[in-house]
Coordinates of C-alpha atoms in Angstrom, one line a residue:
Chain A
X1300 CA -7.6 8.5 17.7
X1301 CA -8.6 5.5 15.7
X1302 CA -7.2 6.6 12.3
X1303 CA -8.9 4.5 9.7
X1304 CA -11.4 1.8 10.4
X1305 CA -12.8 -0.7 8.0
X1306 CA -15.8 -3.0 8.3
X1307 CA -16.4 -5.8 8.2
X1308 CA -13.1 -7.5 9.1
X1309 CA -13.9 -10.4 6.9
X1310 CA -16.8 -11.7 4.9
X1311 CA -17.9 -14.7 2.9
X1312 CA -20.2 -13.7 0.1
X1313 CA -22.2 -15.7 -2.5
X1314 CA -21.6 -14.7 -6.1
X1315 CA -24.1 -12.3 -7.5
X1316 CA -24.8 -10.7 -4.1
X1317 CA -24.3 -7.0 -3.4
X1318 CA -21.8 -5.9 -0.8
X1319 CA -20.6 -2.6 0.7
X1320 CA -17.3 -2.4 2.4
X1321 CA -17.1 0.5 4.8
X1322 CA -14.3 2.9 5.5
X1323 CA -14.1 5.7 8.0
X1324 CA -11.3 8.0 8.9
X1325 CA -11.1 10.6 11.7
X1326 CA -8.0 12.5 10.6
X1327 CA -10.0 15.0 8.4
X1328 CA -8.0 13.9 5.4
X1329 CA -9.2 15.2 2.1
X1330 CA -8.1 12.2 -0.1
X1331 CA -9.2 8.6 0.3
X1332 CA -8.4 5.5 -1.6
X1333 CA -9.5 1.8 -2.1
X1334 CA -7.0 -0.9 -3.0
X1335 CA -7.2 -4.6 -3.4
X1336 CA -4.3 -6.8 -2.5
X1337 CA -3.7 -10.1 -4.3
X1338 CA -0.7 -12.4 -3.9
X1339 CA 2.2 -11.4 -6.1
X1340 CA 0.5 -8.3 -7.4
X1341 CA 1.0 -6.0 -4.5
X1342 CA -1.8 -3.5 -4.0
X1343 CA -3.8 -2.1 -6.9
X1344 CA -5.8 1.1 -6.8
X1345 CA -9.6 0.5 -7.4
X1346 CA -11.0 4.0 -6.9
X1347 CA -10.0 7.2 -5.2
X1348 CA -11.5 10.5 -4.0
X1349 CA -9.4 13.7 -3.9
X1350 CA -12.1 15.5 -1.8
X1351 CA -15.6 15.0 -0.6
X1352 CA -18.0 15.0 -3.5
X1353 CA -15.5 13.8 -6.1
X1354 CA -14.3 10.3 -7.1
X1355 CA -12.0 8.8 -9.7
X1356 CA -11.1 5.5 -11.2
X1357 CA -7.9 3.7 -10.4
X1358 CA -6.2 0.8 -12.1
X1359 CA -8.9 -1.8 -11.6
X1360 CA -12.3 -0.1 -11.2
X1361 CA -14.5 -2.6 -13.1
X1362 CA -17.2 -4.2 -10.9
X1363 CA -16.8 -1.6 -8.1
X1364 CA -18.3 1.7 -7.3
X1365 CA -17.7 4.3 -4.6
X1366 CA -19.2 7.5 -3.2
X1367 CA -17.9 10.3 -1.0
X1368 CA -20.8 12.1 0.5
X1369 CA -18.6 13.5 3.3
X1370 CA -15.0 13.8 4.4
X1371 CA -14.9 10.9 6.7
X1372 CA -16.6 8.0 4.9
X1373 CA -15.7 6.3 1.6
X1374 CA -17.7 3.1 1.1
X1375 CA -16.9 0.6 -1.7
X1376 CA -19.7 -1.3 -3.3
X1377 CA -19.6 -4.5 -5.3
X1378 CA -22.9 -4.5 -7.1
X1379 CA -22.8 -8.1 -8.1
X1380 CA -19.9 -10.0 -6.6
X1381 CA -17.8 -12.5 -8.7
X1382 CA -15.2 -15.0 -7.5
X1383 CA -12.4 -12.9 -9.0
X1384 CA -13.2 -10.2 -6.5
X1385 CA -12.0 -12.5 -3.7
X1386 CA -9.2 -10.4 -2.2
X1387 CA -8.1 -8.3 0.7
X1388 CA -9.4 -4.7 0.5
X1389 CA -7.5 -1.8 2.0
X1390 CA -8.8 1.7 2.5
X1391 CA -6.3 4.5 2.8
X1392 CA -6.3 8.3 3.2
X1393 CA -3.9 11.2 2.9
X1394 CA -4.1 14.9 3.8
X1395 CA -4.3 15.9 0.2
X1396 CA -3.8 14.0 -3.1
X1397 CA -1.1 14.0 -5.6
X1398 CA 1.7 15.8 -3.7
X1399 CA 3.5 12.9 -2.2
X1400 CA 1.6 13.0 1.0
X1401 CA 1.9 9.8 3.0
X1402 CA -1.1 7.5 2.7
X1403 CA -2.3 5.8 5.9
X1404 CA -3.9 2.4 5.6
X1405 CA -6.7 0.7 7.4
X1406 CA -6.5 -2.9 8.7
X1407 CA -8.2 -4.4 5.7
X1408 CA -11.3 -6.4 4.8
X1409 CA -10.8 -10.0 3.8
X1410 CA -13.5 -11.0 1.2
X1411 CA -14.2 -14.4 -0.1
X1412 CA -16.7 -14.7 -3.0
X1413 CA -18.0 -18.2 -3.6
Chain B
X678 CA 2.9 3.8 -17.5
X679 CA 4.8 3.7 -14.3
X680 CA 5.7 0.3 -12.8
X681 CA 7.5 -1.0 -9.8
X682 CA 9.5 -4.3 -9.6
X683 CA 10.6 -6.1 -6.5
X684 CA 12.7 -9.0 -7.9
X685 CA 12.7 -11.0 -4.8
X686 CA 9.5 -12.6 -3.8
X687 CA 10.9 -14.3 -0.7
X688 CA 14.1 -13.6 1.3
X689 CA 15.3 -15.5 4.4
X690 CA 18.0 -14.0 6.6
X691 CA 19.4 -14.9 10.0
X692 CA 18.7 -12.8 12.9
X693 CA 21.5 -10.2 13.3
X694 CA 22.4 -10.4 9.6
X695 CA 22.2 -7.4 7.3
X696 CA 19.3 -7.0 4.8
X697 CA 18.8 -5.5 1.5
X698 CA 15.5 -5.5 -0.4
X699 CA 15.6 -4.5 -4.0
X700 CA 13.2 -2.1 -5.7
X701 CA 13.3 -0.8 -9.3
X702 CA 10.9 1.5 -10.9
X703 CA 10.0 2.6 -14.3
X704 CA 9.0 6.3 -14.8
X705 CA 10.1 9.2 -16.9
X706 CA 11.0 11.5 -14.1
X707 CA 11.8 11.0 -10.5
X708 CA 8.7 10.0 -8.6
X709 CA 8.0 10.1 -4.9
X710 CA 9.3 6.8 -3.5
X711 CA 8.0 4.8 -0.5
X712 CA 8.6 1.7 1.4
X713 CA 5.8 0.1 3.4
X714 CA 5.8 -2.9 5.8
X715 CA 2.9 -5.2 6.3
X716 CA 2.9 -7.5 9.3
X717 CA 0.7 -10.6 9.1
X718 CA -3.0 -9.8 9.2
X719 CA -2.3 -6.1 9.4
X720 CA -2.5 -3.0 7.2
X721 CA 0.5 -1.2 5.7
X722 CA 2.8 1.0 7.8
X723 CA 5.1 3.5 6.2
X724 CA 8.8 2.9 6.8
X725 CA 10.2 5.8 4.9
X726 CA 9.8 8.0 1.8
X727 CA 12.0 9.9 -0.6
X728 CA 10.9 13.1 -2.3
X729 CA 14.1 15.0 -3.1
X730 CA 17.5 16.0 -1.6
X731 CA 19.7 13.6 0.2
X732 CA 19.5 10.2 -1.6
X733 CA 20.0 8.2 1.6
X734 CA 16.8 8.3 3.6
X735 CA 16.4 7.1 7.2
X736 CA 13.2 5.5 8.3
X737 CA 11.6 4.0 11.4
X738 CA 12.7 0.7 13.0
X739 CA 16.3 1.2 11.9
X740 CA 15.6 1.0 8.1
X741 CA 17.2 3.1 5.5
X742 CA 16.9 3.3 1.7
X743 CA 19.1 4.7 -1.0
X744 CA 17.7 6.3 -4.2
X745 CA 19.9 5.8 -7.2
X746 CA 18.7 7.7 -10.2
X747 CA 21.1 6.0 -12.6
X748 CA 19.8 2.6 -11.7
X749 CA 16.1 3.6 -11.1
X750 CA 16.4 1.9 -7.8
X751 CA 15.3 2.5 -4.3
X752 CA 16.7 -0.4 -2.2
X753 CA 15.8 -0.9 1.4
X754 CA 18.5 -1.8 3.9
X755 CA 18.9 -2.7 7.6
X756 CA 22.3 -3.5 9.2
X757 CA 21.0 -6.0 11.7
X758 CA 17.7 -7.8 11.3
X759 CA 15.5 -8.6 14.3
X760 CA 13.0 -11.5 14.4
X761 CA 10.2 -8.9 14.6
X762 CA 11.2 -7.6 11.2
X763 CA 9.6 -10.7 9.6
X764 CA 6.8 -9.3 7.4
X765 CA 6.0 -8.4 3.8
X766 CA 7.7 -5.2 2.4
X767 CA 6.3 -3.1 -0.4
X768 CA 8.0 -0.5 -2.5
X769 CA 5.7 2.1 -4.1
X770 CA 6.0 5.1 -6.3
X771 CA 3.8 8.1 -6.6
X772 CA 4.4 9.9 -9.9
X773 CA 1.0 11.6 -9.8
X774 CA -2.2 10.8 -7.9
X775 CA -1.9 7.0 -8.1
X776 CA 0.3 5.1 -5.7
X777 CA 1.7 2.2 -7.6
X778 CA 3.0 -0.8 -5.6
X779 CA 5.5 -3.5 -6.3
X780 CA 4.5 -7.1 -5.8
X781 CA 6.1 -7.3 -2.4
X782 CA 9.0 -9.2 -0.8
X783 CA 8.2 -11.5 2.1
X784 CA 11.0 -11.5 4.7
X785 CA 11.6 -14.5 6.9
X786 CA 14.0 -14.3 9.8
X787 CA 15.8 -17.4 11.0
X788 CA 16.8 -17.6 14.7

């Protein structure tokens, strides 16, 4: 069982380019999340999805979009990357949302925007 | 809005020594509380969590945490640190749908 996989592992991206970070889970979890991790700030929630077909905004959603066409996949898109989006991005999932269920994290994608 | 504070950005302890990592939260009610560990270059792994009941919670790898409502704290402890415990530790609260993390404490272990 792989759990959560993220791709790519790392990426260098020119400012203004479009980029999609991929996330796939095989645990049949209903809820999925995207976080960015920046030094000294911990992890901050970008977007979430409580179930397939629904999405919501987290603490820092600007410049990012997500979709949840099915249970397993939750891609994060940067429509026009900016240097402030340089970060480590983590995808997570939980069985259900909002009940204290444990969130399980992927290995992360390291993104550098120049 | 809820917030989580980890006052210590870095902590260095000697192998075999005891450890306490501090976490304070700000929220109107008692949220769900978590401690995660992140080894270098890895994702986050759950150490333990508190929902209700006994305020002393046991986790994996010999860690425990104590919830103190009066102090709005959820400090992580380990009686004897191993070199493999060197990592970054995050406290988090889940009052509703959004898991909110503290800034993290980086633990270094001296031989």
